[in-house]
GROMACS .gro file of C-alpha atoms in nm:
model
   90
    1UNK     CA    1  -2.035   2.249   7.648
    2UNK     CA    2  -1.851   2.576   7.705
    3UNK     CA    3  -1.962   2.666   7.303
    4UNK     CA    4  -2.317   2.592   7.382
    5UNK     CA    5  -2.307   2.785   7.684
    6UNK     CA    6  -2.176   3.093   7.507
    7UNK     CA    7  -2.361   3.033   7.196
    8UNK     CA    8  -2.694   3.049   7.449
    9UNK     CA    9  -2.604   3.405   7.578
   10UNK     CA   10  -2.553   3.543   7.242
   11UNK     CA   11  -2.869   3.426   7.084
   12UNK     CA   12  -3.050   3.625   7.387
   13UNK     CA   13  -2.939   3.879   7.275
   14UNK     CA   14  -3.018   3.818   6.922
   15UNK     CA   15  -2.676   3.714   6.781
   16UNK     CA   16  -2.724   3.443   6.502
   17UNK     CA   17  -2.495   3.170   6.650
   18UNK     CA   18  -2.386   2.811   6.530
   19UNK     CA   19  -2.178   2.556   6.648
   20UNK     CA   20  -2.014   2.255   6.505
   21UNK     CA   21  -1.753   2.017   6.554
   22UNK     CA   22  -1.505   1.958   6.265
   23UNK     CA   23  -1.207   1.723   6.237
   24UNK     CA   24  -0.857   1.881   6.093
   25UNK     CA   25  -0.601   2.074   6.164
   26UNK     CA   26  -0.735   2.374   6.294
   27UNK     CA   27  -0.652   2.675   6.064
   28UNK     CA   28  -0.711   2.484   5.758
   29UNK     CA   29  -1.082   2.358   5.938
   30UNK     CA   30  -1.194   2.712   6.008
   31UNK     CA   31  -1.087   2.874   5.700
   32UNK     CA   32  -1.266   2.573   5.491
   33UNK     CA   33  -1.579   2.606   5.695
   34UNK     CA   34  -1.577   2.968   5.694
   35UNK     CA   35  -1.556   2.960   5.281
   36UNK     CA   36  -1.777   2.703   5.243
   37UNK     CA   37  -2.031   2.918   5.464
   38UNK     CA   38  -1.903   3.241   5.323
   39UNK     CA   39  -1.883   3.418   5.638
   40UNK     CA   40  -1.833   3.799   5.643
   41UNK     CA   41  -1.659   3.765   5.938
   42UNK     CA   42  -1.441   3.544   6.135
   43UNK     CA   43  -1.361   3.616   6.546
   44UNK     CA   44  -1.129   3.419   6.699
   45UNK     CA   45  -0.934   3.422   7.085
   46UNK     CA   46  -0.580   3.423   7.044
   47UNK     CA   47  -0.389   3.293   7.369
   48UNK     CA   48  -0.109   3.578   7.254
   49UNK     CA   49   0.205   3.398   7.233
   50UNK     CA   50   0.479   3.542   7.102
   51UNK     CA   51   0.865   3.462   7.062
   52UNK     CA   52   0.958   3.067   7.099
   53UNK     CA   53   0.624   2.946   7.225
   54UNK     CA   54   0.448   3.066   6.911
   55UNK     CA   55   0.735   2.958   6.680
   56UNK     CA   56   0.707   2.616   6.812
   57UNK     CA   57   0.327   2.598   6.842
   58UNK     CA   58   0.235   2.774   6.601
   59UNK     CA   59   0.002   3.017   6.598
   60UNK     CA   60  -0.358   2.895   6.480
   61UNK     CA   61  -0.508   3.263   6.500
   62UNK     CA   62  -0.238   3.402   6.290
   63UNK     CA   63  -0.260   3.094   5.989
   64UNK     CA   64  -0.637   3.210   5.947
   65UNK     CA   65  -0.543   3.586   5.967
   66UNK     CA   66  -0.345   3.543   5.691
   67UNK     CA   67  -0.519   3.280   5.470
   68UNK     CA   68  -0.925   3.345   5.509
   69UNK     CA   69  -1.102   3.477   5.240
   70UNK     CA   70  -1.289   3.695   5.437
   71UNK     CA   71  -1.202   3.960   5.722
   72UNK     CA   72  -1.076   3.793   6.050
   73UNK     CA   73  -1.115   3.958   6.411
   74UNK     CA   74  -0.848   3.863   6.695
   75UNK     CA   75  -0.959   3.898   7.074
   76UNK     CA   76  -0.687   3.856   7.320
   77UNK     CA   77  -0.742   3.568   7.553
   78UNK     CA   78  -0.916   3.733   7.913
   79UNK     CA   79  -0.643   3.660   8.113
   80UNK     CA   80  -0.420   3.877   7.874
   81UNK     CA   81  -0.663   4.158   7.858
   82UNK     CA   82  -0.713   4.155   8.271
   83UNK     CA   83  -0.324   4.160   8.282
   84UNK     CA   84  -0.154   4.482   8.420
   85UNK     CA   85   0.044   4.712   8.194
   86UNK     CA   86   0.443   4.646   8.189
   87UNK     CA   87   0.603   4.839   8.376
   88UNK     CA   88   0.799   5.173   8.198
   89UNK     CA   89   1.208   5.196   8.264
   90UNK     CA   90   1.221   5.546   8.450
   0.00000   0.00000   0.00000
């Protein structure tokens, strides 16, 4: 539902936009769709975990990053970007 909703707004305003369900682990599911489409460009949301939670979750973003065969673009999840700046040691 939430893909189809976003897919909706970006095809009004004329972004070519598909959507599809596949089975797999994740990183290994995009980056075999992707080649098998040969996308020019993959754009994923990364939650932006870092230190223990990403070594024990893994980090989906980062396997496709590294393995695609074409150029992948990260996004920082929205509550990340709305987040304030840490603050600097005076």
């Amino acid at each position: 539902v939430y893909l189809s909703r976003q897919a909706a707004v970006l095809t009004g305003q004329g972004v070519l936009v598909e959507t599809e369900h596949v089975e797999g682990h994740p990183a290994e599911a995009i980056i075999s769709k992707a080649n098998s489409l040969k996308n020019g460009l993959i754009v994923l949301n990364s939650h932006g975990r870092d230190g223990m939670p990403r070594w024990i979750m893994g980090s989906t973003a980062e396997r496709v990053a590294r393995h695609a065969d074409c150029p992948v673009m990260l996004l920082r999840s929205p509550q990340l970007q709305s987040a304030p700046p840490p603050a600097e040691n005076v």
